[in-house]
Amino acid sequence: MSETNFASAEDKMFARVEAGMKRRRAAEKRFQWYGRCAVALGLTFLVVLFVSIVSNGYTAFWQTRVTLDVTLDASVIDPQGSRDPEVLRAADYGGLIKATLRDMFPDVTGRRDRFALYGLISNGAAFDLRDRVLANPQLIGTTVSLSVAADDDVDMLMKGHIDRDGAEADRRIKDNQLGWIDQLQADGRLERVFNLDFFANGDSRDPELAGIRGALMGSVFTLVVTLALSFPLAVAAAVYLEEFAPKNRWTDLIEVNINNLAAVPSIVFGLLGLAVFINFFTLPRSAPLVGGLVLTLMTLPTIIIASRASLKSVPPSIREGALGVGASPMQAVMYHVLPLAMPGMLTGTIIGMAQALGETAPLLMIGMVAFIADVPNGVFDPSTVLPVQIYLWADSPERAYVEKTSAAILVLLLFLATMNAVAVLLRRRFERRW
Amino acid sequence: MEAQASHLMASGGPSHRAVGADLGGGTYDRAHRGTVGEIRVEVPRMRCTKVNVHYGDKHAIHDVSLDVGKNEVLAMIGPSGCGKSTFLRCLNRMNDTVASCRVTGEILLDGKDIMAPEVDVVPLRARVGMVFQKPNPLTFPKSIFENVAFGPRIHGLVQTRAELEEVVVTSLQKANLWEEVKDRLNDPGTGLSGGQQQRLCIARAIAIQPEVILMDEPCSALDPISTAKIEQLIDELRRQFSICIVTHSMQQAARVSQRTAYFHLGDLIEVGDTDQIFVKPQHQLTEDYITGRFG
């Protein structure tokens, strides 16, 4: 009797729980779906971003080149036959290329038409030819087959970015130029090759000559300066504040200020760099050294905060273990606490460095936005950095800079991925259980 | 209050059984604090007199006076928060690492005051080693060998590699760990079992030839078999070192120690020979604790 009562009470309870379970399961399922939707949305945006960048940018890694048979006329290059490099350097190679074009298209007469014809070939062709002759003066007097970059408009046409059926007035390539290009193509003189120039050149006003190398090296130098300064400084500051500093009002004040510094808009650091490093210390303008110093100021608080958090997370038993056998506080920190905190510190550093790599605003202030065609060879040479280069190209009117912009973004992302990969590898090496 | 309390520190004085008889709720008469039993020994290694510890405003230890004898195991028992670990950490000034902690009183090691400001804690901790509650093999340097070698190396106790190896081997042998690890001295210390790790920590502590070894609940994270091994080890180590052990296990205190000190709410209530404390406690609080009425 009592047993059945008990059973029925139990059943009742189960029924009540069961009724609630339905709602609970639904809520749980809903919650999971919210999460899935959020992840899916994020992934979608990421995919859209990558598809648009890659589809815009991949063509920049290809380049249209024209093969010309240039006769290196000795009377033009070196009339005295001295083979003096100075004479060779000053010769009119542009004239030789123009002469070659005139020979290839004898029908083209008239100043305007000839000008249009010369426009098919990049301005850089004359320099290519000069370098070749300077490297090997024995070529003078012979006819060489020279592959030169086509003008960016030709390149755009070949890549399908210019509609050849549109109205002539709307086209950068006119009808007569179309005819010559078709003829060059029919002769097999147009070819599509991998765009080495993009990785070998600095910036240029001619899109077909513009390359990423200047900005890439600028970014590398800037980040090397930033890393070399900010990592040791930040780790030293974090270790002192966390392990040695007395806990009083002053250290509290310092902590609050470091946290505030991390939230200061980056352009303010640029102004500071301009006032202090350039105006007061008269360091060179546009130099990666100054850029690195400014970015150091910017990334220091980030790395300090991350490093302190990671020092805090090292269990006290590690410190006590070392102190308990009579290690001095410094030995305990250097041999035991710091290596365990290293993965966290590296994570903070990589976040800071990624931030620094993508930073544009403070660098505008210190002149790294200038047009610089030369590839920098050191931290004192004027240069620009990848994000600024992207900004500069995105701002340029020529159609060919559209693909350059996307390609530069790809290079920037690749740079970032490489940096992250190195950090992950380093972290793996340091990661230990305790 | 303080002065009054210190007067009550009698050695084997009249029975205090009546004091604080109403215990369950923790209403314990602070005015009658004091220690029963013999706090002094004939040949002390360490002698503490009127040690007080404050954590900020909190008075964690009141006027504790206690001797640690040569070649004895002194067990400290008491309910959680009674200050036994805090007192233990005074003995090698480990409390210096806690910013808010203030220790006053006199603590002598072989007749010399270790509380004096000019005393450097680094050599002190070489003489008073410590083993902690949670086995904490050093992760850097990480191998078993390096864990034991760390102390002798930083203190410059050895000149040559051969000497260092000898110290490591003897320390591991003394810690009864040698047979288990001799083939994998270069493996990480964290790869050992909990009990092995704790014995590694003991080996690390004895490698620097301390005079006193402090053990803060060394077996609380271990299984019974490992615990038995450590207890056996403690008994062997007594021949060479003085050992202070804080423990929550009264059976352990009874098994390994010669003298037992019972702490309660920051006071040292009773000290005496272990046999006597567990068989015939003099103080009501001690009796209540060891009979399991609270704690």
GROMACS .gro file of N, CA and C in nm, chain A residues 247 315-329 331-332 335-336 339-340 429-430 432-434, chain B residues 89 92 94 97 122 125-126 128-130 132 134 136-142 150-151 154-155 190 204-205 208:
model
  162
  247LYS      N    1   5.347   4.688  -0.300
  247LYS     CA    2   5.210   4.721  -0.340
  247LYS      C    3   5.167   4.845  -0.261
  315PRO      N    4   5.131   2.951  -1.069
  315PRO     CA    5   5.090   2.918  -0.933
  315PRO      C    6   5.198   2.955  -0.832
  316PRO      N    7   5.157   3.003  -0.713
  316PRO     CA    8   5.254   3.044  -0.613
  316PRO      C    9   5.344   2.928  -0.569
  317SER      N   10   5.296   2.804  -0.588
  317SER     CA   11   5.376   2.690  -0.545
  317SER      C   12   5.511   2.687  -0.617
  318ILE      N   13   5.514   2.738  -0.741
  318ILE     CA   14   5.639   2.739  -0.816
  318ILE      C   15   5.739   2.832  -0.749
  319ARG      N   16   5.690   2.952  -0.716
  319ARG     CA   17   5.776   3.050  -0.648
  319ARG      C   18   5.823   2.993  -0.514
  320GLU      N   19   5.727   2.937  -0.438
  320GLU     CA   20   5.762   2.886  -0.306
  320GLU      C   21   5.861   2.772  -0.314
  321GLY      N   22   5.842   2.686  -0.416
  321GLY     CA   23   5.935   2.575  -0.433
  321GLY      C   24   6.077   2.624  -0.450
  322ALA      N   25   6.092   2.728  -0.531
  322ALA     CA   26   6.226   2.781  -0.556
  322ALA      C   27   6.278   2.854  -0.433
  323LEU      N   28   6.191   2.938  -0.373
  323LEU     CA   29   6.235   3.013  -0.254
  323LEU      C   30   6.265   2.918  -0.139
  324GLY      N   31   6.188   2.808  -0.131
  324GLY     CA   32   6.203   2.713  -0.022
  324GLY      C   33   6.338   2.644  -0.021
  325VAL      N   34   6.403   2.632  -0.137
  325VAL     CA   35   6.537   2.574  -0.136
  325VAL      C   36   6.641   2.685  -0.133
  326GLY      N   37   6.596   2.807  -0.110
  326GLY     CA   38   6.692   2.915  -0.090
  326GLY      C   39   6.731   2.989  -0.216
  327ALA      N   40   6.648   2.982  -0.320
  327ALA     CA   41   6.676   3.065  -0.436
  327ALA      C   42   6.647   3.210  -0.398
  328SER      N   43   6.726   3.302  -0.451
  328SER     CA   44   6.695   3.443  -0.428
  328SER      C   45   6.572   3.477  -0.511
  329PRO      N   46   6.501   3.583  -0.475
  329PRO     CA   47   6.381   3.617  -0.553
  329PRO      C   48   6.410   3.627  -0.702
  331GLN      N   49   6.646   3.468  -0.871
  331GLN     CA   50   6.665   3.334  -0.928
  331GLN      C   51   6.530   3.263  -0.944
  332ALA      N   52   6.445   3.281  -0.846
  332ALA     CA   53   6.313   3.217  -0.855
  332ALA      C   54   6.238   3.269  -0.977
  335TYR      N   55   6.451   3.169  -1.329
  335TYR     CA   56   6.460   3.028  -1.367
  335TYR      C   57   6.325   2.958  -1.367
  336HIS      N   58   6.232   3.006  -1.288
  336HIS     CA   59   6.111   2.926  -1.269
  336HIS      C   60   5.983   2.998  -1.309
  339PRO      N   61   5.999   3.147  -1.723
  339PRO     CA   62   5.977   3.049  -1.830
  339PRO      C   63   5.833   3.000  -1.836
  340LEU      N   64   5.769   2.989  -1.719
  340LEU     CA   65   5.631   2.942  -1.720
  340LEU      C   66   5.536   3.050  -1.770
  429ARG      N   67   5.711   2.557  -2.771
  429ARG     CA   68   5.838   2.519  -2.711
  429ARG      C   69   5.840   2.550  -2.563
  430PHE      N   70   5.770   2.659  -2.524
  430PHE     CA   71   5.775   2.702  -2.385
  430PHE      C   72   5.667   2.637  -2.301
  432ARG      N   73   5.460   2.422  -2.085
  432ARG     CA   74   5.486   2.307  -1.998
  432ARG      C   75   5.372   2.296  -1.899
  433ARG      N   76   5.351   2.174  -1.854
  433ARG     CA   77   5.254   2.157  -1.747
  433ARG      C   78   5.325   2.175  -1.614
  434TRP      N   79   5.250   2.217  -1.513
  434TRP     CA   80   5.310   2.221  -1.380
  434TRP      C   81   5.213   2.161  -1.281
  523ARG      N   82   5.569   2.872   0.852
  523ARG     CA   83   5.634   2.956   0.752
  523ARG      C   84   5.716   3.068   0.815
  526ASN      N   85   6.124   2.971   0.844
  526ASN     CA   86   6.226   3.005   0.745
  526ASN      C   87   6.193   3.138   0.677
  528MET      N   88   5.938   3.243   0.534
  528MET     CA   89   5.866   3.234   0.408
  528MET      C   90   5.755   3.340   0.404
  531THR      N   91   5.741   3.674   0.192
  531THR     CA   92   5.691   3.690   0.056
  531THR      C   93   5.548   3.741   0.054
  556VAL      N   94   6.815   3.414   0.212
  556VAL     CA   95   6.857   3.312   0.116
  556VAL      C   96   6.939   3.202   0.184
  559ARG      N   97   6.721   2.999   0.429
  559ARG     CA   98   6.637   2.895   0.370
  559ARG      C   99   6.719   2.776   0.325
  560ALA      N  100   6.849   2.797   0.310
  560ALA     CA  101   6.934   2.681   0.283
  560ALA      C  102   6.949   2.597   0.410
  562VAL      N  103   6.712   2.604   0.667
  562VAL     CA  104   6.577   2.558   0.704
  562VAL      C  105   6.502   2.533   0.574
  563GLY      N  106   6.504   2.411   0.529
  563GLY     CA  107   6.441   2.377   0.402
  563GLY      C  108   6.291   2.359   0.418
  564MET      N  109   6.221   2.352   0.305
  564MET     CA  110   6.076   2.342   0.314
  564MET      C  111   6.020   2.249   0.207
  566PHE      N  112   5.636   2.145   0.051
  566PHE     CA  113   5.504   2.206   0.051
  566PHE      C  114   5.393   2.103   0.039
  568LYS      N  115   5.144   2.083  -0.186
  568LYS     CA  116   5.130   2.027  -0.319
  568LYS      C  117   5.270   1.998  -0.371
  570ASN      N  118   5.566   2.025  -0.574
  570ASN     CA  119   5.591   2.126  -0.678
  570ASN      C  120   5.729   2.109  -0.735
  571PRO      N  121   5.747   2.005  -0.818
  571PRO     CA  122   5.876   1.993  -0.885
  571PRO      C  123   5.900   2.119  -0.968
  572LEU      N  124   6.021   2.165  -0.965
  572LEU     CA  125   6.052   2.284  -1.045
  572LEU      C  126   6.042   2.246  -1.191
  573THR      N  127   5.976   2.333  -1.268
  573THR     CA  128   5.957   2.300  -1.407
  573THR      C  129   6.074   2.347  -1.492
  574PHE      N  130   6.140   2.451  -1.446
  574PHE     CA  131   6.263   2.495  -1.510
  574PHE      C  132   6.365   2.517  -1.402
  575PRO      N  133   6.468   2.444  -1.383
  575PRO     CA  134   6.511   2.327  -1.461
  575PRO      C  135   6.416   2.211  -1.437
  576LYS      N  136   6.395   2.133  -1.538
  576LYS     CA  137   6.282   2.045  -1.529
  576LYS      C  138   6.314   1.898  -1.502
  584PHE      N  139   6.945   2.177  -0.833
  584PHE     CA  140   6.923   2.322  -0.832
  584PHE      C  141   6.976   2.389  -0.706
  585GLY      N  142   6.938   2.333  -0.589
  585GLY     CA  143   6.979   2.393  -0.462
  585GLY      C  144   7.130   2.397  -0.446
  588ILE      N  145   7.283   2.659  -0.687
  588ILE     CA  146   7.271   2.804  -0.662
  588ILE      C  147   7.343   2.845  -0.536
  589HIS      N  148   7.361   2.752  -0.442
  589HIS     CA  149   7.433   2.789  -0.321
  589HIS      C  150   7.583   2.765  -0.334
  624THR      N  151   5.789   1.654  -1.358
  624THR     CA  152   5.643   1.657  -1.357
  624THR      C  153   5.584   1.526  -1.405
  638ARG      N  154   6.508   1.730  -0.295
  638ARG     CA  155   6.554   1.864  -0.331
  638ARG      C  156   6.587   1.943  -0.204
  639ALA      N  157   6.502   1.925  -0.101
  639ALA     CA  158   6.524   1.999   0.023
  639ALA      C  159   6.648   1.948   0.097
  642ILE      N  160   7.057   2.030   0.000
  642ILE     CA  161   7.138   2.142   0.046
  642ILE      C  162   7.175   2.128   0.192
   0.00000   0.00000   0.00000
